[in-house]
């Protein structure tokens, strides 16, 4: 089966986002900061233009706010603005996940209902808890990335935003799968 253009474009955007911190670190001495700011703004614009989720309107609002924030910071400190992209994405994700807790169904429940449309009440509660965990994670990630950017620790910022944060997300995802499997096992009498 041949992948469609939209899938390829989405994969390219994810790859560019994943590579961004490493490229910033590797090119910091010879690529002008505003070139990276332009790349970050382009990735935000592409995310904005290609959204196809239920939360698209909210995501678009948050991505537009992120782009404005990056541009305003670039006007004050281009070198710092280069490092705002991962922070902005984490804060946008935290907002989407957190707001879904106030206006159910939660993001995780929406995903779960694709596989299990008749999700029982205990499943809904579990999904709310998982959504809360992800909301807290995205806030923590944004705080760590911000602290490293403000401290001027380029190597640690790149390591965190380009590798360690994704490792933590993988652990969270894998851990949640284990917890979910155990929670769904029938009780042994």
Short mmCIF file of N, CA and C in Angstrom, two decimals:
data_model
loop_
_atom_site.label_atom_id
_atom_site.label_comp_id
_atom_site.label_asym_id
_atom_site.label_seq_id
_atom_site.Cartn_x
_atom_site.Cartn_y
_atom_site.Cartn_z
N UNK A 1 0.84 -1.18 0.00
CA UNK A 1 0.00 0.00 0.00
C UNK A 1 0.88 1.25 0.00
N UNK A 2 0.63 2.13 -0.90
CA UNK A 2 1.43 3.33 -1.07
C UNK A 2 0.96 4.42 -0.09
N UNK A 3 1.90 5.02 0.69
CA UNK A 3 1.48 6.07 1.62
C UNK A 3 1.02 7.32 0.86
N UNK A 4 0.04 8.02 1.41
CA UNK A 4 -0.44 9.23 0.76
C UNK A 4 0.45 10.42 1.14
N UNK A 5 0.26 11.51 0.42
CA UNK A 5 1.07 12.72 0.63
C UNK A 5 0.94 13.27 2.04
N UNK A 6 -0.28 13.24 2.57
CA UNK A 6 -0.52 13.78 3.89
C UNK A 6 0.26 13.00 4.95
N UNK A 7 0.28 11.68 4.83
CA UNK A 7 1.02 10.83 5.76
C UNK A 7 2.52 11.10 5.67
N UNK A 8 3.01 11.24 4.45
CA UNK A 8 4.43 11.53 4.26
C UNK A 8 4.77 12.90 4.82
N UNK A 9 3.90 13.87 4.59
CA UNK A 9 4.14 15.21 5.12
C UNK A 9 4.13 15.23 6.64
N UNK A 10 3.19 14.51 7.24
CA UNK A 10 3.13 14.43 8.70
C UNK A 10 4.38 13.77 9.26
N UNK A 11 4.84 12.70 8.59
CA UNK A 11 6.05 12.02 9.04
C UNK A 11 7.27 12.93 8.92
N UNK A 12 7.34 13.70 7.85
CA UNK A 12 8.45 14.63 7.67
C UNK A 12 8.44 15.72 8.74
N UNK A 13 7.25 16.20 9.08
CA UNK A 13 7.13 17.22 10.12
C UNK A 13 7.55 16.68 11.49
N UNK A 14 7.14 15.46 11.79
CA UNK A 14 7.55 14.83 13.05
C UNK A 14 9.07 14.65 13.07
N UNK A 15 9.63 14.19 11.96
CA UNK A 15 11.08 14.00 11.88
C UNK A 15 11.82 15.33 12.06
N UNK A 16 11.31 16.38 11.43
CA UNK A 16 11.94 17.70 11.57
C UNK A 16 11.86 18.19 13.01
N UNK A 17 10.72 17.96 13.65
CA UNK A 17 10.57 18.38 15.05
C UNK A 17 11.51 17.61 15.96
N UNK A 18 11.65 16.32 15.71
CA UNK A 18 12.56 15.51 16.51
C UNK A 18 14.02 15.93 16.30
N UNK A 19 14.36 16.27 15.07
CA UNK A 19 15.74 16.64 14.74
C UNK A 19 16.08 18.08 15.16
N UNK A 20 15.07 18.91 15.34
CA UNK A 20 15.28 20.34 15.59
C UNK A 20 16.29 20.62 16.70
N UNK A 21 16.14 20.06 17.91
CA UNK A 21 17.11 20.40 18.97
C UNK A 21 18.56 20.03 18.58
N UNK A 22 18.74 18.87 17.97
CA UNK A 22 20.09 18.48 17.56
C UNK A 22 20.65 19.39 16.49
N UNK A 23 19.81 19.78 15.55
CA UNK A 23 20.25 20.71 14.50
C UNK A 23 20.60 22.07 15.08
N UNK A 24 19.80 22.53 16.04
CA UNK A 24 20.10 23.81 16.70
C UNK A 24 21.45 23.72 17.40
N UNK A 25 21.66 22.66 18.13
CA UNK A 25 22.93 22.50 18.86
C UNK A 25 24.11 22.41 17.89
N UNK A 26 23.97 21.57 16.87
CA UNK A 26 25.07 21.38 15.92
C UNK A 26 25.37 22.64 15.12
N UNK A 27 24.34 23.42 14.82
CA UNK A 27 24.54 24.59 13.97
C UNK A 27 24.64 25.91 14.69
N UNK A 28 24.65 25.89 16.02
CA UNK A 28 24.58 27.13 16.80
C UNK A 28 25.74 28.09 16.54
N UNK A 29 26.88 27.57 16.10
CA UNK A 29 28.03 28.45 15.87
C UNK A 29 28.11 29.00 14.46
N UNK A 30 27.35 28.44 13.53
CA UNK A 30 27.47 28.91 12.16
C UNK A 30 26.15 29.20 11.46
N UNK A 31 25.03 28.85 12.07
CA UNK A 31 23.73 29.18 11.49
C UNK A 31 23.14 30.35 12.30
N UNK A 32 22.73 31.42 11.64
CA UNK A 32 22.16 32.55 12.38
C UNK A 32 20.90 32.13 13.14
N UNK A 33 20.74 32.61 14.38
CA UNK A 33 19.57 32.23 15.18
C UNK A 33 18.24 32.47 14.45
N UNK A 34 18.15 33.53 13.69
CA UNK A 34 16.89 33.82 13.01
C UNK A 34 16.54 32.77 11.96
N UNK A 35 17.53 32.04 11.45
CA UNK A 35 17.24 30.95 10.52
C UNK A 35 16.52 29.82 11.26
N UNK A 36 16.96 29.53 12.48
CA UNK A 36 16.28 28.52 13.28
C UNK A 36 14.89 29.00 13.71
N UNK A 37 14.79 30.28 14.03
CA UNK A 37 13.48 30.84 14.39
C UNK A 37 12.52 30.69 13.21
N UNK A 38 13.02 30.99 12.01
CA UNK A 38 12.18 30.84 10.81
C UNK A 38 11.76 29.39 10.63
N UNK A 39 12.67 28.44 10.88
CA UNK A 39 12.34 27.02 10.76
C UNK A 39 11.28 26.63 11.79
N UNK A 40 11.43 27.12 13.02
CA UNK A 40 10.44 26.83 14.07
C UNK A 40 9.08 27.40 13.69
N UNK A 41 9.06 28.62 13.20
CA UNK A 41 7.80 29.23 12.79
C UNK A 41 7.17 28.46 11.62
N UNK A 42 8.00 27.98 10.72
CA UNK A 42 7.49 27.20 9.59
C UNK A 42 6.88 25.89 10.09
N UNK A 43 7.54 25.24 11.04
CA UNK A 43 6.99 23.98 11.56
C UNK A 43 5.68 24.23 12.30
N UNK A 44 5.59 25.34 13.03
CA UNK A 44 4.33 25.68 13.70
C UNK A 44 3.24 25.94 12.67
N UNK A 45 3.59 26.65 11.59
CA UNK A 45 2.61 26.95 10.54
C UNK A 45 2.15 25.66 9.84
N UNK A 46 3.07 24.74 9.61
CA UNK A 46 2.70 23.47 8.98
C UNK A 46 1.80 22.64 9.90
N UNK A 47 2.11 22.63 11.19
CA UNK A 47 1.25 21.93 12.14
C UNK A 47 -0.15 22.55 12.11
N UNK A 48 -0.19 23.87 12.10
CA UNK A 48 -1.45 24.62 12.07
C UNK A 48 -2.27 24.22 10.84
N UNK A 49 -1.60 24.20 9.69
CA UNK A 49 -2.30 23.96 8.42
C UNK A 49 -2.74 22.52 8.23
N UNK A 50 -2.09 21.58 8.90
CA UNK A 50 -2.37 20.17 8.64
C UNK A 50 -3.18 19.48 9.73
N UNK A 51 -3.68 20.22 10.69
CA UNK A 51 -4.44 19.61 11.78
C UNK A 51 -5.72 18.96 11.26
N UNK A 52 -5.98 17.75 11.72
CA UNK A 52 -7.19 17.02 11.33
C UNK A 52 -7.81 16.33 12.54
N UNK A 53 -7.64 16.89 13.73
CA UNK A 53 -8.15 16.25 14.94
C UNK A 53 -9.43 16.92 15.41
N UNK A 54 -10.07 16.27 16.38
CA UNK A 54 -11.29 16.85 16.97
C UNK A 54 -10.99 18.18 17.65
N UNK A 55 -9.77 18.30 18.16
CA UNK A 55 -9.38 19.51 18.89
C UNK A 55 -8.70 20.53 17.97
N UNK A 56 -8.91 20.44 16.67
CA UNK A 56 -8.17 21.27 15.71
C UNK A 56 -8.29 22.76 16.02
N UNK A 57 -9.49 23.24 16.35
CA UNK A 57 -9.66 24.68 16.61
C UNK A 57 -8.83 25.12 17.81
N UNK A 58 -8.86 24.34 18.87
CA UNK A 58 -8.07 24.66 20.05
C UNK A 58 -6.58 24.59 19.74
N UNK A 59 -6.16 23.52 19.07
CA UNK A 59 -4.75 23.40 18.70
C UNK A 59 -4.31 24.57 17.84
N UNK A 60 -5.14 24.97 16.87
CA UNK A 60 -4.77 26.09 16.00
C UNK A 60 -4.59 27.37 16.80
N UNK A 61 -5.48 27.61 17.75
CA UNK A 61 -5.36 28.80 18.59
C UNK A 61 -4.04 28.76 19.37
N UNK A 62 -3.74 27.61 19.95
CA UNK A 62 -2.52 27.48 20.75
C UNK A 62 -1.26 27.56 19.87
N UNK A 63 -1.31 26.97 18.69
CA UNK A 63 -0.16 27.06 17.79
C UNK A 63 0.06 28.48 17.30
N UNK A 64 -1.02 29.20 17.05
CA UNK A 64 -0.89 30.61 16.66
C UNK A 64 -0.28 31.41 17.81
N UNK A 65 -0.72 31.15 19.03
CA UNK A 65 -0.15 31.83 20.20
C UNK A 65 1.33 31.48 20.35
N UNK A 66 1.68 30.22 20.10
CA UNK A 66 3.08 29.81 20.18
C UNK A 66 3.92 30.55 19.14
N UNK A 67 3.40 30.67 17.92
CA UNK A 67 4.13 31.36 16.86
C UNK A 67 4.33 32.83 17.21
N UNK A 68 3.30 33.46 17.74
CA UNK A 68 3.42 34.86 18.15
C UNK A 68 4.46 34.99 19.27
N UNK A 69 4.43 34.06 20.21
CA UNK A 69 5.40 34.09 21.31
C UNK A 69 6.83 33.94 20.80
N UNK A 70 7.04 32.98 19.91
CA UNK A 70 8.37 32.78 19.32
C UNK A 70 8.82 34.06 18.61
N UNK A 71 7.94 34.66 17.83
CA UNK A 71 8.29 35.87 17.09
C UNK A 71 8.60 37.04 18.03
N UNK A 72 7.80 37.20 19.08
CA UNK A 72 8.06 38.29 20.03
C UNK A 72 9.38 38.09 20.77
N UNK A 73 9.65 36.86 21.19
CA UNK A 73 10.92 36.59 21.87
C UNK A 73 12.08 36.80 20.90
N UNK A 74 11.89 36.44 19.64
CA UNK A 74 12.94 36.64 18.64
C UNK A 74 13.27 38.11 18.48
N UNK A 75 12.28 38.97 18.60
CA UNK A 75 12.53 40.41 18.50
C UNK A 75 13.39 40.90 19.66
N UNK A 76 13.32 40.22 20.79
CA UNK A 76 14.09 40.61 21.97
C UNK A 76 15.42 39.86 22.08
N UNK A 77 15.39 38.56 21.79
CA UNK A 77 16.57 37.72 21.96
C UNK A 77 16.45 36.51 21.02
N UNK A 78 17.01 36.64 19.84
CA UNK A 78 16.88 35.60 18.83
C UNK A 78 17.47 34.27 19.29
N UNK A 79 18.59 34.31 20.01
CA UNK A 79 19.22 33.07 20.47
C UNK A 79 18.32 32.32 21.44
N UNK A 80 17.60 33.03 22.27
CA UNK A 80 16.66 32.39 23.20
C UNK A 80 15.43 31.89 22.45
N UNK A 81 14.96 32.66 21.50
CA UNK A 81 13.76 32.28 20.73
C UNK A 81 13.95 30.96 20.00
N UNK A 82 15.18 30.66 19.61
CA UNK A 82 15.49 29.40 18.93
C UNK A 82 15.05 28.22 19.79
N UNK A 83 15.14 28.38 21.11
CA UNK A 83 14.88 27.27 22.04
C UNK A 83 13.44 27.23 22.55
N UNK A 84 12.60 28.10 22.05
CA UNK A 84 11.22 28.17 22.53
C UNK A 84 10.31 27.13 21.87
N UNK A 85 10.66 26.66 20.69
CA UNK A 85 9.79 25.73 19.96
C UNK A 85 9.36 24.51 20.78
N UNK A 86 10.29 23.75 21.38
CA UNK A 86 9.84 22.59 22.17
C UNK A 86 9.00 23.00 23.39
N UNK A 87 9.32 24.13 23.97
CA UNK A 87 8.55 24.62 25.12
C UNK A 87 7.13 24.94 24.69
N UNK A 88 7.00 25.61 23.57
CA UNK A 88 5.69 26.00 23.06
C UNK A 88 4.83 24.78 22.74
N UNK A 89 5.44 23.75 22.14
CA UNK A 89 4.68 22.54 21.82
C UNK A 89 4.23 21.83 23.09
N UNK A 90 5.09 21.76 24.09
CA UNK A 90 4.70 21.12 25.35
C UNK A 90 3.58 21.88 26.04
N UNK A 91 3.68 23.20 26.05
CA UNK A 91 2.62 23.99 26.69
C UNK A 91 1.30 23.87 25.93
N UNK A 92 1.37 23.83 24.61
CA UNK A 92 0.15 23.65 23.82
C UNK A 92 -0.49 22.29 24.12
N UNK A 93 0.33 21.25 24.18
CA UNK A 93 -0.19 19.92 24.49
C UNK A 93 -0.77 19.89 25.90
N UNK A 94 -0.09 20.51 26.85
CA UNK A 94 -0.60 20.56 28.23
C UNK A 94 -1.95 21.26 28.27
N UNK A 95 -2.09 22.32 27.51
CA UNK A 95 -3.36 23.05 27.49
C UNK A 95 -4.48 22.19 26.89
N UNK A 96 -4.19 21.51 25.78
CA UNK A 96 -5.22 20.67 25.15
C UNK A 96 -5.63 19.54 26.10
N UNK A 97 -4.65 18.86 26.67
CA UNK A 97 -4.96 17.75 27.58
C UNK A 97 -5.67 18.27 28.83
N UNK A 98 -5.16 19.35 29.41
CA UNK A 98 -5.76 19.89 30.63
C UNK A 98 -7.17 20.41 30.41
N UNK A 99 -7.40 21.10 29.32
CA UNK A 99 -8.74 21.60 29.05
C UNK A 99 -9.73 20.48 28.80
N UNK A 100 -9.24 19.35 28.28
CA UNK A 100 -10.15 18.23 28.07
C UNK A 100 -10.61 17.62 29.40
N UNK A 101 -9.86 17.87 30.46
CA UNK A 101 -10.30 17.42 31.78
C UNK A 101 -11.46 18.27 32.29
N UNK A 102 -11.45 19.54 31.92
CA UNK A 102 -12.53 20.44 32.32
C UNK A 102 -13.74 20.32 31.40
N UNK A 103 -13.50 19.91 30.18
CA UNK A 103 -14.57 19.78 29.18
C UNK A 103 -14.50 18.39 28.56
N UNK A 104 -14.99 17.38 29.29
CA UNK A 104 -14.88 15.98 28.82
C UNK A 104 -15.59 15.77 27.49
N UNK A 105 -15.24 14.70 26.82
CA UNK A 105 -14.35 13.62 27.24
C UNK A 105 -12.88 14.04 27.15
N UNK A 106 -12.06 13.41 27.99
CA UNK A 106 -10.64 13.72 28.00
C UNK A 106 -9.99 13.24 26.69
N UNK A 107 -8.83 13.78 26.41
CA UNK A 107 -8.11 13.40 25.19
C UNK A 107 -7.89 11.88 25.15
N UNK A 108 -7.44 11.32 26.25
CA UNK A 108 -7.18 9.88 26.28
C UNK A 108 -8.47 9.09 26.10
N UNK A 109 -9.58 9.57 26.66
CA UNK A 109 -10.86 8.89 26.46
C UNK A 109 -11.25 8.91 24.98
N UNK A 110 -11.03 10.02 24.31
CA UNK A 110 -11.36 10.09 22.89
C UNK A 110 -10.57 9.07 22.08
N UNK A 111 -9.29 8.93 22.44
CA UNK A 111 -8.45 7.93 21.77
C UNK A 111 -8.96 6.53 22.10
N UNK A 112 -9.25 6.28 23.37
CA UNK A 112 -9.71 4.96 23.80
C UNK A 112 -11.02 4.57 23.13
N UNK A 113 -11.91 5.53 22.93
CA UNK A 113 -13.21 5.24 22.33
C UNK A 113 -13.10 4.82 20.86
N UNK A 114 -12.00 5.13 20.23
CA UNK A 114 -11.80 4.67 18.85
C UNK A 114 -11.66 3.15 18.81
N UNK A 115 -11.10 2.59 19.90
CA UNK A 115 -10.92 1.13 19.97
C UNK A 115 -12.04 0.47 20.76
N UNK A 116 -12.64 1.22 21.67
CA UNK A 116 -13.69 0.67 22.53
C UNK A 116 -14.80 1.72 22.68
N UNK A 117 -15.72 1.78 21.69
CA UNK A 117 -16.76 2.82 21.70
C UNK A 117 -17.64 2.83 22.96
N UNK A 118 -17.88 1.67 23.54
CA UNK A 118 -18.73 1.58 24.73
C UNK A 118 -17.88 1.52 25.99
N UNK A 119 -17.02 2.49 26.15
CA UNK A 119 -16.11 2.54 27.30
C UNK A 119 -16.92 2.65 28.59
N UNK A 120 -16.71 1.73 29.54
CA UNK A 120 -17.47 1.78 30.79
C UNK A 120 -17.02 2.95 31.67
N UNK A 121 -17.82 3.33 32.68
CA UNK A 121 -17.47 4.46 33.56
C UNK A 121 -16.10 4.33 34.21
N UNK A 122 -15.72 3.11 34.62
CA UNK A 122 -14.39 2.95 35.23
C UNK A 122 -13.29 3.19 34.21
N UNK A 123 -13.55 2.88 32.94
CA UNK A 123 -12.61 3.18 31.87
C UNK A 123 -12.48 4.68 31.64
N UNK A 124 -13.61 5.38 31.72
CA UNK A 124 -13.59 6.83 31.57
C UNK A 124 -12.76 7.48 32.68
N UNK A 125 -12.95 6.99 33.92
CA UNK A 125 -12.19 7.51 35.06
C UNK A 125 -10.70 7.24 34.87
N UNK A 126 -10.37 6.05 34.43
CA UNK A 126 -8.97 5.70 34.17
C UNK A 126 -8.39 6.64 33.11
N UNK A 127 -9.13 6.89 32.05
CA UNK A 127 -8.67 7.78 30.97
C UNK A 127 -8.43 9.19 31.49
N UNK A 128 -9.29 9.65 32.39
CA UNK A 128 -9.10 10.98 33.00
C UNK A 128 -7.78 11.03 33.78
N UNK A 129 -7.49 9.97 34.52
CA UNK A 129 -6.25 9.91 35.30
C UNK A 129 -5.03 9.92 34.38
N UNK A 130 -5.09 9.16 33.29
CA UNK A 130 -3.98 9.12 32.35
C UNK A 130 -3.82 10.49 31.68
N UNK A 131 -4.92 11.13 31.35
CA UNK A 131 -4.86 12.47 30.76
C UNK A 131 -4.21 13.45 31.73
N UNK A 132 -4.54 13.34 33.00
CA UNK A 132 -3.92 14.20 34.02
C UNK A 132 -2.42 13.95 34.09
N UNK A 133 -2.00 12.70 34.06
CA UNK A 133 -0.57 12.38 34.09
C UNK A 133 0.14 13.03 32.91
N UNK A 134 -0.44 12.93 31.71
CA UNK A 134 0.18 13.53 30.53
C UNK A 134 0.18 15.06 30.62
N UNK A 135 -0.86 15.63 31.16
CA UNK A 135 -0.90 17.09 31.33
C UNK A 135 0.25 17.53 32.22
N UNK A 136 0.41 16.86 33.35
CA UNK A 136 1.50 17.20 34.29
C UNK A 136 2.85 17.01 33.61
N UNK A 137 3.00 15.91 32.87
CA UNK A 137 4.26 15.67 32.17
C UNK A 137 4.59 16.81 31.20
N UNK A 138 3.62 17.23 30.40
CA UNK A 138 3.88 18.29 29.43
C UNK A 138 4.29 19.60 30.13
N UNK A 139 3.70 19.89 31.27
CA UNK A 139 4.09 21.09 32.02
C UNK A 139 5.52 20.94 32.55
N UNK A 140 5.82 19.79 33.13
CA UNK A 140 7.18 19.55 33.63
C UNK A 140 8.20 19.65 32.50
N UNK A 141 7.89 19.05 31.36
CA UNK A 141 8.79 19.11 30.21
C UNK A 141 9.03 20.56 29.78
N UNK A 142 7.98 21.35 29.73
CA UNK A 142 8.13 22.76 29.36
C UNK A 142 8.98 23.51 30.37
N UNK A 143 8.79 23.23 31.64
CA UNK A 143 9.58 23.90 32.69
C UNK A 143 11.06 23.53 32.60
N UNK A 144 11.34 22.25 32.41
CA UNK A 144 12.74 21.82 32.30
C UNK A 144 13.38 22.44 31.06
N UNK A 145 12.71 22.37 29.92
CA UNK A 145 13.26 22.93 28.69
C UNK A 145 13.46 24.45 28.82
N UNK A 146 12.53 25.12 29.48
CA UNK A 146 12.65 26.57 29.69
C UNK A 146 13.84 26.88 30.59
N UNK A 147 13.97 26.15 31.69
CA UNK A 147 15.07 26.39 32.62
C UNK A 147 16.42 26.19 31.94
N UNK A 148 16.54 25.14 31.14
CA UNK A 148 17.80 24.88 30.44
C UNK A 148 18.08 25.96 29.39
N UNK A 149 17.04 26.41 28.71
CA UNK A 149 17.21 27.47 27.71
C UNK A 149 17.64 28.77 28.37
N UNK A 150 16.97 29.12 29.46
CA UNK A 150 17.30 30.37 30.16
C UNK A 150 18.67 30.32 30.81
N UNK A 151 19.09 29.13 31.24
CA UNK A 151 20.40 28.98 31.86
C UNK A 151 21.53 29.01 30.83
N UNK A 152 21.16 28.94 29.55
CA UNK A 152 22.17 28.97 28.49
C UNK A 152 22.95 27.68 28.38
N UNK A 153 22.39 26.59 28.86
CA UNK A 153 23.04 25.28 28.81
C UNK A 153 22.64 24.57 27.52
N UNK A 154 23.23 25.02 26.41
CA UNK A 154 22.85 24.51 25.09
C UNK A 154 22.93 22.99 24.97
N UNK A 155 24.03 22.41 25.48
CA UNK A 155 24.19 20.96 25.35
C UNK A 155 23.14 20.22 26.16
N UNK A 156 22.83 20.71 27.37
CA UNK A 156 21.80 20.06 28.18
C UNK A 156 20.41 20.30 27.60
N UNK A 157 20.16 21.50 27.08
CA UNK A 157 18.88 21.79 26.44
C UNK A 157 18.66 20.84 25.26
N UNK A 158 19.69 20.68 24.41
CA UNK A 158 19.57 19.80 23.24
C UNK A 158 19.39 18.35 23.67
N UNK A 159 20.13 17.93 24.69
CA UNK A 159 20.00 16.56 25.18
C UNK A 159 18.60 16.31 25.73
N UNK A 160 18.09 17.27 26.51
CA UNK A 160 16.76 17.10 27.10
C UNK A 160 15.67 17.12 26.03
N UNK A 161 15.66 18.17 25.22
CA UNK A 161 14.57 18.35 24.25
C UNK A 161 14.67 17.41 23.06
N UNK A 162 15.88 16.92 22.77
CA UNK A 162 16.05 16.07 21.60
C UNK A 162 16.12 14.59 21.89
N UNK A 163 16.29 14.23 23.19
CA UNK A 163 16.42 12.81 23.50
C UNK A 163 15.73 12.42 24.81
N UNK A 164 16.15 13.03 25.90
CA UNK A 164 15.66 12.58 27.21
C UNK A 164 14.16 12.77 27.38
N UNK A 165 13.61 13.87 26.92
CA UNK A 165 12.16 14.09 27.05
C UNK A 165 11.39 13.01 26.29
N UNK A 166 11.89 12.60 25.12
CA UNK A 166 11.23 11.55 24.36
C UNK A 166 11.38 10.19 25.04
N UNK A 167 12.52 9.98 25.70
CA UNK A 167 12.71 8.75 26.46
C UNK A 167 11.70 8.68 27.61
N UNK A 168 11.50 9.80 28.30
CA UNK A 168 10.52 9.84 29.38
C UNK A 168 9.12 9.58 28.83
N UNK A 169 8.79 10.18 27.70
CA UNK A 169 7.48 9.95 27.10
C UNK A 169 7.31 8.48 26.73
N UNK A 170 8.35 7.86 26.23
CA UNK A 170 8.29 6.44 25.91
C UNK A 170 8.06 5.60 27.16
N UNK A 171 8.74 5.96 28.24
CA UNK A 171 8.53 5.26 29.51
C UNK A 171 7.11 5.45 30.03
N UNK A 172 6.61 6.67 29.92
CA UNK A 172 5.22 6.93 30.34
C UNK A 172 4.24 6.10 29.52
N UNK A 173 4.43 6.10 28.23
CA UNK A 173 3.54 5.35 27.34
C UNK A 173 3.62 3.85 27.64
N UNK A 174 4.84 3.33 27.73
CA UNK A 174 5.02 1.91 28.02
C UNK A 174 4.49 1.54 29.40
N UNK A 175 4.77 2.40 30.39
CA UNK A 175 4.27 2.15 31.74
C UNK A 175 2.75 2.15 31.79
N UNK A 176 2.14 3.04 31.06
CA UNK A 176 0.68 3.10 31.04
C UNK A 176 0.10 1.84 30.41
N UNK A 177 0.75 1.32 29.37
CA UNK A 177 0.27 0.09 28.73
C UNK A 177 0.32 -1.07 29.72
N UNK A 178 1.38 -1.15 30.52
CA UNK A 178 1.51 -2.22 31.52
C UNK A 178 0.43 -2.07 32.59
N UNK A 179 0.25 -0.84 33.09
CA UNK A 179 -0.77 -0.60 34.12
C UNK A 179 -2.16 -0.93 33.57
N UNK A 180 -2.44 -0.53 32.34
CA UNK A 180 -3.75 -0.79 31.75
C UNK A 180 -4.01 -2.29 31.61
N UNK A 181 -3.01 -3.03 31.16
CA UNK A 181 -3.19 -4.48 31.03
C UNK A 181 -3.47 -5.12 32.39
N UNK A 182 -2.75 -4.68 33.40
CA UNK A 182 -2.98 -5.24 34.75
C UNK A 182 -4.34 -4.85 35.27
N UNK A 183 -4.74 -3.62 35.01
CA UNK A 183 -6.05 -3.14 35.51
C UNK A 183 -7.19 -3.87 34.81
N UNK A 184 -7.01 -4.30 33.60
CA UNK A 184 -8.08 -4.95 32.83
C UNK A 184 -8.17 -6.45 33.09
N UNK A 185 -7.16 -7.01 33.76
CA UNK A 185 -7.21 -8.44 34.06
C UNK A 185 -8.36 -8.72 35.01
N UNK A 186 -9.04 -9.80 34.77
CA UNK A 186 -10.13 -10.15 35.70
C UNK A 186 -9.55 -10.52 37.07
N UNK A 187 -10.27 -10.14 38.10
CA UNK A 187 -9.83 -10.44 39.46
C UNK A 187 -9.86 -11.95 39.68
N UNK A 188 -8.80 -12.45 40.29
CA UNK A 188 -8.72 -13.88 40.59
C UNK A 188 -9.28 -14.09 41.98
N UNK A 189 -10.25 -15.00 42.10
CA UNK A 189 -10.90 -15.24 43.39
C UNK A 189 -10.05 -16.07 44.31
#
